Tab-separated table of C-alpha atoms and ligand atoms in Angstrom:
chain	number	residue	atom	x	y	z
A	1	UNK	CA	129.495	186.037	108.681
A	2	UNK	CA	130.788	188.445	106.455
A	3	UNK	CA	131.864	188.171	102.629
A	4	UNK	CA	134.839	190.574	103.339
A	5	UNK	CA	136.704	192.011	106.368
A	6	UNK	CA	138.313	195.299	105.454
A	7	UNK	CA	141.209	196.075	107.982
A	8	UNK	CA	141.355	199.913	107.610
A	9	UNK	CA	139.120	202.475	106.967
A	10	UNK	CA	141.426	204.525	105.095
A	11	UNK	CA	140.595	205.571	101.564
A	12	UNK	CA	141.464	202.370	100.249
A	13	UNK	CA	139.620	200.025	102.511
A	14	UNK	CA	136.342	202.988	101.682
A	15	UNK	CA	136.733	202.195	98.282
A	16	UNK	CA	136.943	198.791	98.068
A	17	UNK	CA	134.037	198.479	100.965
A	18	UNK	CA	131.718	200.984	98.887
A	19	UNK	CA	132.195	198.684	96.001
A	20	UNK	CA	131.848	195.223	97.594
A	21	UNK	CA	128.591	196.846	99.423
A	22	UNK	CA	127.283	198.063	96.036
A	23	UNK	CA	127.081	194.321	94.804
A	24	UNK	CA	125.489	192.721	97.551
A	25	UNK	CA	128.715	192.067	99.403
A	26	UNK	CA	128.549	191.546	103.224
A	27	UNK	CA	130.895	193.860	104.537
A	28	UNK	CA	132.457	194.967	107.544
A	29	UNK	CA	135.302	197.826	108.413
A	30	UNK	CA	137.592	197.673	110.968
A	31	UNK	CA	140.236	200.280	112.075
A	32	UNK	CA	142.533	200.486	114.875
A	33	UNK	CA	142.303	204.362	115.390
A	34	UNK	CA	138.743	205.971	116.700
A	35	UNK	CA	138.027	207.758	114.006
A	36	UNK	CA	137.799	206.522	110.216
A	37	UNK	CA	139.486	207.964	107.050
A	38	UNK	CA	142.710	207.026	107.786
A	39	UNK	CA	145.918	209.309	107.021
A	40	UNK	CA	143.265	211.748	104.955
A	41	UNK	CA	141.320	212.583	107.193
A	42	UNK	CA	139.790	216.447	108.986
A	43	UNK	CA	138.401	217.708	111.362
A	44	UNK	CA	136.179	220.986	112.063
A	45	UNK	CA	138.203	223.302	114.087
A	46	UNK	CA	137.134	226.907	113.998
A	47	UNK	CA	135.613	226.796	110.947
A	48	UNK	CA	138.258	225.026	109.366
A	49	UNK	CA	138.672	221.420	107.903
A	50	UNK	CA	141.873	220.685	109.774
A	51	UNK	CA	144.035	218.187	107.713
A	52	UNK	CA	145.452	216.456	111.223
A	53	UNK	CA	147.464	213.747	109.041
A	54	UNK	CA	148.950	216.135	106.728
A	55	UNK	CA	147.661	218.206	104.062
A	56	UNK	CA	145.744	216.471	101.135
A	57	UNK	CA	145.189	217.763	97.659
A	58	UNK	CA	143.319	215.669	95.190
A	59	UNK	CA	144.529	215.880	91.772
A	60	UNK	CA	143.821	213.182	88.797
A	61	UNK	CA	143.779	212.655	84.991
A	62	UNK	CA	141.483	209.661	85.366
A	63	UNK	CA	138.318	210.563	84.528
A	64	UNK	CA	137.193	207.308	85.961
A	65	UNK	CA	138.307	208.074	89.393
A	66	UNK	CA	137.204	211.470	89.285
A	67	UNK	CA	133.452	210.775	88.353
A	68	UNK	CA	133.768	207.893	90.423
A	69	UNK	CA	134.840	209.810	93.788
A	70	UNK	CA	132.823	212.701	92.815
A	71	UNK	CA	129.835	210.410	93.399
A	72	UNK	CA	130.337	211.172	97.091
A	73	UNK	CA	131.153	214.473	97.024
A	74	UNK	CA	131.985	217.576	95.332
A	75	UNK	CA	134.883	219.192	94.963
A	76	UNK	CA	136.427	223.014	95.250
A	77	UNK	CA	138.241	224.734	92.572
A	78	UNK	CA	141.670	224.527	94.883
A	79	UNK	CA	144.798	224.375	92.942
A	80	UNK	CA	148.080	224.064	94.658
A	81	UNK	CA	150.619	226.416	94.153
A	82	UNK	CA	153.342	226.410	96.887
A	83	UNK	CA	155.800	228.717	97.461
A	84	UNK	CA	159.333	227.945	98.341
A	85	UNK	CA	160.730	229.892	101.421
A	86	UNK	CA	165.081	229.721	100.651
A	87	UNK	CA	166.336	231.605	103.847
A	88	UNK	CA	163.502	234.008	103.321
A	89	UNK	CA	163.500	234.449	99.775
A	90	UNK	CA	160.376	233.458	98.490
A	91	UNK	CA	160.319	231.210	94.958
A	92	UNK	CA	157.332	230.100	93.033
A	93	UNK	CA	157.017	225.800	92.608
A	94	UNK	CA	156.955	224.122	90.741
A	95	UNK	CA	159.726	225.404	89.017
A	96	UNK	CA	158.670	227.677	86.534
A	97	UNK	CA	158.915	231.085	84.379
A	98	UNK	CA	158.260	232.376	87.852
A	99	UNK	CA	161.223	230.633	89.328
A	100	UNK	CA	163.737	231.225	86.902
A	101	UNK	CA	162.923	234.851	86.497
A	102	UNK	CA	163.594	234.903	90.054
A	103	UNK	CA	166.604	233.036	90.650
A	104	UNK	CA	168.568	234.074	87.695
A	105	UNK	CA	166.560	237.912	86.107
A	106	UNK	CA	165.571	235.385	82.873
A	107	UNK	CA	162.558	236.716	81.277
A	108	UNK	CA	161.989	234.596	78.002
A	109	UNK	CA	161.292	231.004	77.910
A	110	UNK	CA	164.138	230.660	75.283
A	111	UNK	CA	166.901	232.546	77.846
A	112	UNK	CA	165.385	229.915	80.953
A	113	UNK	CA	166.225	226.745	78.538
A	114	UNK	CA	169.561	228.027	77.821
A	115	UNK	CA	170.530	228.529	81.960
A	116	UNK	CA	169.410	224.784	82.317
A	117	UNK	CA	170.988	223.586	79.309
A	118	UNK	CA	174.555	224.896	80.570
A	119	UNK	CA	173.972	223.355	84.231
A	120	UNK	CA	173.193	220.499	83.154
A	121	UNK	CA	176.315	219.869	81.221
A	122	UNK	CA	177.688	218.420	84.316
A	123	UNK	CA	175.444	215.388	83.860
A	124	UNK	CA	176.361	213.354	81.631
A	125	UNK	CA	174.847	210.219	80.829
A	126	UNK	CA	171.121	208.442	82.387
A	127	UNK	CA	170.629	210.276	85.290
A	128	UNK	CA	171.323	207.282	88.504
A	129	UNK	CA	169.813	208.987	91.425
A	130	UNK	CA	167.709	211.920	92.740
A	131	UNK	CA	170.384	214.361	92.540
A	132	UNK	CA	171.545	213.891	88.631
A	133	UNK	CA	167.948	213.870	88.144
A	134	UNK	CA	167.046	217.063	89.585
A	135	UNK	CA	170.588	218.678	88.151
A	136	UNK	CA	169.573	217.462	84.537
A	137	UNK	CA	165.701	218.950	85.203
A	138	UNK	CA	166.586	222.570	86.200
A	139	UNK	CA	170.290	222.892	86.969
A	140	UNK	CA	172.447	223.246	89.876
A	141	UNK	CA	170.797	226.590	90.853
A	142	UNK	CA	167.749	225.253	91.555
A	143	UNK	CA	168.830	221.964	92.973
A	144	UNK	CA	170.973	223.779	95.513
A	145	UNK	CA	168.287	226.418	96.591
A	146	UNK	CA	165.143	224.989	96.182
A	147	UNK	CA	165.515	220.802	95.991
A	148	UNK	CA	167.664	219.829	97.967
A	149	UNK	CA	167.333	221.221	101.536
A	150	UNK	CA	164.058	220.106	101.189
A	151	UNK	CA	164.452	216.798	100.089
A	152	UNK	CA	167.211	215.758	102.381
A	153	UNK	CA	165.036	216.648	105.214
A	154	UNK	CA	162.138	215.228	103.793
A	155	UNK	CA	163.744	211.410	103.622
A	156	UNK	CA	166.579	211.684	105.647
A	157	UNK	CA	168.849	210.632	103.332
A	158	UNK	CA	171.155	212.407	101.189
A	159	UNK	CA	169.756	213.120	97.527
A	160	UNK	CA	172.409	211.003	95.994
A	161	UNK	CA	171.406	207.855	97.887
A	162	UNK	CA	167.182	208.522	96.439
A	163	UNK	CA	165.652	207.208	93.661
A	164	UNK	CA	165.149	209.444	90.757
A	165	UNK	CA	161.724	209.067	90.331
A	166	UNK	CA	160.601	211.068	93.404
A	167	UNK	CA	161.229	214.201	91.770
A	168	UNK	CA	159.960	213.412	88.587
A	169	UNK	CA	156.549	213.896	90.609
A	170	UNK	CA	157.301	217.762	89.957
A	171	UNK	CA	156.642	219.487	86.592
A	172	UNK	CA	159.741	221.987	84.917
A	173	UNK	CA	157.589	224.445	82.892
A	174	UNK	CA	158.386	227.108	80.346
A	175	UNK	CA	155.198	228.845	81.181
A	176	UNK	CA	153.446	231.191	83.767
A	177	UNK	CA	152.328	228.608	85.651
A	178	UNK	CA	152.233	227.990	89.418
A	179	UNK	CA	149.934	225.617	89.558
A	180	UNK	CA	151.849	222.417	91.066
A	181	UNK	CA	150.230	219.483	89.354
A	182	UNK	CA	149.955	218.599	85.824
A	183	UNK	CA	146.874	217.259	86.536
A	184	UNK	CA	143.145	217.849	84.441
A	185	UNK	CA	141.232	217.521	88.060
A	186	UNK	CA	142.196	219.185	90.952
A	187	UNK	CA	140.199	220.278	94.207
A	188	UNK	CA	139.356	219.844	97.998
A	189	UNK	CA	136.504	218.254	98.854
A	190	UNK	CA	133.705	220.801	100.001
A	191	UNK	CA	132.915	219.431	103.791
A	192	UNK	CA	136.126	217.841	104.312
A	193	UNK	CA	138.111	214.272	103.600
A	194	UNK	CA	136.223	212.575	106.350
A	195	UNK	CA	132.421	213.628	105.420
A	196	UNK	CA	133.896	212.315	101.727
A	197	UNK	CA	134.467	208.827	103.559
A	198	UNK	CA	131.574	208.740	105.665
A	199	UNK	CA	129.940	209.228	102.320
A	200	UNK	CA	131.934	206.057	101.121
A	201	UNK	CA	130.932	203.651	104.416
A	202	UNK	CA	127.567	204.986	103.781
A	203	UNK	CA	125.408	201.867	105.064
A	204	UNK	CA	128.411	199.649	106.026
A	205	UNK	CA	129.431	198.193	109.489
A	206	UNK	CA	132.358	199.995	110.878
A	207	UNK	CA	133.921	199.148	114.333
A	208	UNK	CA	136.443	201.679	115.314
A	209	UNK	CA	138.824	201.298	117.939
A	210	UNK	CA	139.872	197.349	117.108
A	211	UNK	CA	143.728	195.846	116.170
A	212	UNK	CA	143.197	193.174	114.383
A	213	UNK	CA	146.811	192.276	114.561
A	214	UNK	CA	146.523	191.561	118.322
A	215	UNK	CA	142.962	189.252	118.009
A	216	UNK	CA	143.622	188.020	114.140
A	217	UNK	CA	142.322	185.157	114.370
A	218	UNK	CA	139.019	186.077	116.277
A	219	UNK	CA	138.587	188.316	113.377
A	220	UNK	CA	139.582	186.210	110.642
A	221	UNK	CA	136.721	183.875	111.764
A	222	UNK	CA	134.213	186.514	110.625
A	223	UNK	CA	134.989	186.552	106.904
A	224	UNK	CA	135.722	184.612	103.936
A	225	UNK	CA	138.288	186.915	102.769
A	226	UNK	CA	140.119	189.464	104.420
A	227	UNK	CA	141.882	192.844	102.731
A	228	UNK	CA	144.041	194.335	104.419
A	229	UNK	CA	145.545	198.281	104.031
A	230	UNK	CA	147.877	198.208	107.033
A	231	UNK	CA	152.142	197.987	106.735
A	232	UNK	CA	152.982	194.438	105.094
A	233	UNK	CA	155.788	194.483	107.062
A	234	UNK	CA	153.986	194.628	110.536
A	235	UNK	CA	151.007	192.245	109.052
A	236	UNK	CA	154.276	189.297	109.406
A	237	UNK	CA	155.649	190.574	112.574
A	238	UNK	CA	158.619	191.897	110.858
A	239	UNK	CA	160.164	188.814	109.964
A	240	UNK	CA	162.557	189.409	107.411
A	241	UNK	CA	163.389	193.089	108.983
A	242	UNK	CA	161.381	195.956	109.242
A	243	UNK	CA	160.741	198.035	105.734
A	244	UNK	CA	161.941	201.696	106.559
A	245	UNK	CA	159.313	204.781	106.544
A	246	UNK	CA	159.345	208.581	107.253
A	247	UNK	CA	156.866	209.531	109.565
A	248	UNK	CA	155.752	213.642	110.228
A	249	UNK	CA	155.715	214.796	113.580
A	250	UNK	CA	153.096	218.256	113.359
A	251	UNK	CA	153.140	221.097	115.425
A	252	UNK	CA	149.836	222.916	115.470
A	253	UNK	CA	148.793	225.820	116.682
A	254	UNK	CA	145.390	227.798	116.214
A	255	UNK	CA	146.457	232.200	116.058
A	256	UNK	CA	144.366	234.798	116.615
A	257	UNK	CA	145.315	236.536	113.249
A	258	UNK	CA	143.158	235.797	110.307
A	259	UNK	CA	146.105	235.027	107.225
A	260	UNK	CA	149.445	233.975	108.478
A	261	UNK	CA	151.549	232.962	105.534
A	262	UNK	CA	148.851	234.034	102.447
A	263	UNK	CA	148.895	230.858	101.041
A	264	UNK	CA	148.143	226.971	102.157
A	265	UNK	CA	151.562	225.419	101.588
A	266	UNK	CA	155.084	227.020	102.039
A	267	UNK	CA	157.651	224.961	101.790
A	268	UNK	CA	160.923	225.923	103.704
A	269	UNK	CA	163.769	224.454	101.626
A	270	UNK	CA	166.784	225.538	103.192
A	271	UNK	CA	168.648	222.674	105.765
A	272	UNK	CA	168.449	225.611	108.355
A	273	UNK	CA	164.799	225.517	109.288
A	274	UNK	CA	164.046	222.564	110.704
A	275	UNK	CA	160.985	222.112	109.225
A	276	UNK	CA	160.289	221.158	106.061
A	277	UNK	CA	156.777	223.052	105.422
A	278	UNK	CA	153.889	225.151	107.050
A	279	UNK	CA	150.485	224.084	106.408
A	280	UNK	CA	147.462	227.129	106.389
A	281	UNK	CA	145.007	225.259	106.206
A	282	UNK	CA	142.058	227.543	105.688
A	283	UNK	CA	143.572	228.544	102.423
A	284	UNK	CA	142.211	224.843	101.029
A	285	UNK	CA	138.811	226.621	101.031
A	286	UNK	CA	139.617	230.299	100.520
A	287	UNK	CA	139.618	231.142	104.488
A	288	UNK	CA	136.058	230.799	104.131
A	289	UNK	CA	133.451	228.453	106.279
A	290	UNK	CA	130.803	226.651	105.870
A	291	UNK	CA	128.597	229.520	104.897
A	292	UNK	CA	130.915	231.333	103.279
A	293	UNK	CA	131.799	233.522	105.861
A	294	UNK	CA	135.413	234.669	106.438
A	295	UNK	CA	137.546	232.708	109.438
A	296	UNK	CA	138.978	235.618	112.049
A	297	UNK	CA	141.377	232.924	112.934
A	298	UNK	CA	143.840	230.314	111.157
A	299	UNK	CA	144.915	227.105	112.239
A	300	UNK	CA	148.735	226.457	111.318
A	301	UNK	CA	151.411	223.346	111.156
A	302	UNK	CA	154.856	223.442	110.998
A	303	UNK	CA	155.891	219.373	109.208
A	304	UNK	CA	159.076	218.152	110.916
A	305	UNK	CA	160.082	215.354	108.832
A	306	UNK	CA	161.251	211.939	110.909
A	307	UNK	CA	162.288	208.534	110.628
A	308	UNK	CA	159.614	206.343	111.446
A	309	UNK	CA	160.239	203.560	114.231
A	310	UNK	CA	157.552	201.132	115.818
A	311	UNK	CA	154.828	202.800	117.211
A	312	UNK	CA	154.917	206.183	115.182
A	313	UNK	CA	152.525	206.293	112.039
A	314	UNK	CA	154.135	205.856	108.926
A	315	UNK	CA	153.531	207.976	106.298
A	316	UNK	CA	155.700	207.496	103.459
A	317	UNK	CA	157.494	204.572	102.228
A	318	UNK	CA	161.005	205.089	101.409
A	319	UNK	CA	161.263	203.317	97.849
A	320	UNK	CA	164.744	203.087	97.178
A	321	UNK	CA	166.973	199.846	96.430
A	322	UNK	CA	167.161	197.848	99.846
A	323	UNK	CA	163.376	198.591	101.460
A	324	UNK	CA	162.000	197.367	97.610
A	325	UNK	CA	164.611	193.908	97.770
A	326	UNK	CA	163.059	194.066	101.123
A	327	UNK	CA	159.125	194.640	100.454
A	328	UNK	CA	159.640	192.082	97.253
A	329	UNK	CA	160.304	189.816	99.798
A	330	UNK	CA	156.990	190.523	101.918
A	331	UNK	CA	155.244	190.357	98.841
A	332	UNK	CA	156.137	186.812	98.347
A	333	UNK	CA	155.111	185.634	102.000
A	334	UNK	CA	151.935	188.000	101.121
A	335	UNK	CA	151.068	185.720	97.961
A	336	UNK	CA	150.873	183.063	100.231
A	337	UNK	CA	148.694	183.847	102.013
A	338	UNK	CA	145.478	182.582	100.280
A	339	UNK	CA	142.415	184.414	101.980
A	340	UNK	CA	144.118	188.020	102.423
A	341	UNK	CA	144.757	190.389	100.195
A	342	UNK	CA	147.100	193.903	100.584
A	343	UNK	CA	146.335	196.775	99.330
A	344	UNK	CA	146.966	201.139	99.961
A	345	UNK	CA	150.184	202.946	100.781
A	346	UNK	CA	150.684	200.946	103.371
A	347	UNK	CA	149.688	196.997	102.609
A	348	UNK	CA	151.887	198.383	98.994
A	349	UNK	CA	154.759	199.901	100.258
A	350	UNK	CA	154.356	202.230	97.592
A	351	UNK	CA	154.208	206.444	97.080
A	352	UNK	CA	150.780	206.245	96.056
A	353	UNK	CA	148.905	209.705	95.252
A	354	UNK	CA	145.077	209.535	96.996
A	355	UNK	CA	143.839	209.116	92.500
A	356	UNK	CA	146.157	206.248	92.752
A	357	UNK	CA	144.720	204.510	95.577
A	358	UNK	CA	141.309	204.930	94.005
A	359	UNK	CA	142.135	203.663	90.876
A	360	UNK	CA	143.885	200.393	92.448
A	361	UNK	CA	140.950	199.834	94.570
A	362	UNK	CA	138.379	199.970	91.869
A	363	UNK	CA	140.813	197.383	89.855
A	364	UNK	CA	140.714	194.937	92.930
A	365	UNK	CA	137.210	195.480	92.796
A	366	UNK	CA	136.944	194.671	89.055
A	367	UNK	CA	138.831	191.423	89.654
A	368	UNK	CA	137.244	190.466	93.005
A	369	UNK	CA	133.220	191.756	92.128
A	370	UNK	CA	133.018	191.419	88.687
B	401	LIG	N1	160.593	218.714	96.354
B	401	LIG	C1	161.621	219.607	96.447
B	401	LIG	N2	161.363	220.895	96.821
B	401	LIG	C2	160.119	221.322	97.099
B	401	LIG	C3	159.044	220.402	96.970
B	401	LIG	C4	159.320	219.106	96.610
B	401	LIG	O1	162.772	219.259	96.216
B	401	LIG	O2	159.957	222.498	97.442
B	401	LIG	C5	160.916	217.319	95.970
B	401	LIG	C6	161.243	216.471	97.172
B	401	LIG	O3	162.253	215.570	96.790
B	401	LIG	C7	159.957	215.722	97.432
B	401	LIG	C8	159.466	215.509	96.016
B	401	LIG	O4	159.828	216.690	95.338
B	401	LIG	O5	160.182	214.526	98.102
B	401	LIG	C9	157.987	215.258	95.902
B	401	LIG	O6	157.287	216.311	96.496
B	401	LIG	P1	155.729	216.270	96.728
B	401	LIG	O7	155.291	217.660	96.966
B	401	LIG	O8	155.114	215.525	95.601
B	401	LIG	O9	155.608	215.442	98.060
B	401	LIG	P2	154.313	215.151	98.951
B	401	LIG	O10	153.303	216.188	98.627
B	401	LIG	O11	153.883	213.753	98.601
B	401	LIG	O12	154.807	215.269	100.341
């Protein structure tokens, strides 16, 4: 008999396990895929820690997370800074001194502010939706080239029918300043996302390769209390409707040339390309292995942005008006049920960053442990 039964060995369902474990909990992991660490995890493929779920950058301002992760492993001195491919003129992100020295010849900080200030004239009032947002940030300019190709292929959905507060993840800057996250802690970790999780499970009972939708109750018998990191929506069958998702279809492909784009993220942000980004992803560690040797090849993938239906993995929850009636909805049914408690992207429906999921994880853990 176990104290808890974590469905998902995800980051989430590591941190919460770690913790239980680290107070005498009996624990056990479960996860329907055959391999643990969820959506973050790698894989060593020529030398390189191939992000197969999408690339992951860990950024954070909590200290608290950051010591607390960095118990398990250290971290690189990575910081993103994407570049925006617009029909094969290349712009620095996050929007920047870079950018708008680019886009419109500004050179002062003073002559940037001034550009914006006159686009933005054409906003008037609370910005209501992603595109008023992003107009009001850094002008129409911008918006057109640079936002919102990329965003309407991201979601699938035109930029006047998202929320706002999706591109309020970006920072505007008056400085020389690529990197893309306003954030105090930034890195990769050295060995890879997985080895970081395996550090996590370290000592705890994981059985790979299980759905515990299919045989719930057989598992349900084994613990007192059960967490669980999967999609609320699929945890009640879908009963009130399904909650919408994008999922990423990845192309990959391993080339015989040793730097292909010169950087680990380029985002293509025109509505022409069909995808939305290519991934490089030796750049997350400097093309270098292991031992610090330089990789003759590279392992590339192109994103192609989809809408997620039964079956696919979902990746992102789409957080606008209807699918948060809808997950409010879930969450009520999910109160009721006594013995289980949801947690991650997933059991959240919410945009959380990896520091995010951390930090909710250690606060279950605070209420559940302590
Ligand atoms: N975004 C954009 N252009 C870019 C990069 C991002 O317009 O070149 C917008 C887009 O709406 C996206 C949002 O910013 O959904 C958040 O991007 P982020 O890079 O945080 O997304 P993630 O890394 O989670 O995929």
């Amino acid at each position: 008999m176990f104290d808890y039964l974590i469905v998902g060995a995800g980051l989430y369902g590591a941190v919460f396990a770690q913790k239980a474990k680290s107070t005498g909990k009996r624990v056990l992991v479960i996860d329907k895929r055959s391999n643990i660490a969820g959506n973050i995890y790698t894989e060593n493929i020529e030398g390189i820690n191939f992000h197969k779920y999408g690339a992951h950058i860990f950024h954070t301002n909590n200290t608290e997370v950051w010591n607390y992760i960095n118990q398990f492993s250290s971290f690189n001195r990575f910081t993103n800074s994407p570049v925006a491919n617009y029909k094969g003129e290349l712009y620095s992100l996050p929007f920047n001194m870079y950018t708008f020295n680019k886009i419109w010849g500004v050179v002062s900080p003073c002559e940037a502010l001034e550009m914006i200030e006159k686009q933005k004239e054409e906003i008037t009032g609370e910005p209501c939706n992603l595109e008023e947002q992003a107009i009001s940030l850094v002008g129409r300019d911008i918006y057109e080239k640079l936002i919102k190709g990329y965003t309407e292929k991201q979601w699938g959905r035109a930029c006047k029918d998202l929320p706002a507060f999706i591109i309020k993840r970006l920072p505007v800057r008056f400085t020389f300043d690529n990197n893309y996250f306003n954030a105090l802690y930034q890195g990769i970790p050295i060995g890879g996302y997985t080895k970081l999780v395996e550090n996590l499970l370290d000592g705890i009972e994981v059985r790979l390769n299980q759905d515990y939708l299919i045989n719930k109750a057989e598992y349900d018998a084994l613990a007192d209390k059960v967490i669980f990191t999967g999609a609320i929506d699929e945890y009640f069958d879908y009963c009130l409707g399904n909650l919408e998702y994008r999922s990423i279809r990845f192309e990959n492909e391993i080339l015989d040339t040793s730097n292909f784009q010169g950087n680990a993220v380029v985002n293509y942000t025109d509505m022409e390309t069909p995808w939305t980004r290519i991934i490089e992803h030796k750049w997350f560690e400097f093309g270098k292995d292991e031992y610090g040797n330089d990789i003759p090849k590279t392992i590339i993938s192109r994103e192609y942005s989809t809408e997620w239906k039964p079956g696919d993995e979902a990746y992102y929850p789409v957080n606008d008006e209807k699918n948060s009636k809808l997950y409010q909805r879930y969450k009520e049914l999910a109160e009721k049920e006594k013995y289980v408690i949801f947690g991650g992207r997933l059991g959240e429906y919410k945009y959380y960053d990896m520091d995010a999921v951390i930090a909710s994880a250690l606060s279950l853990s605070k209420l559940e442990l302590e």
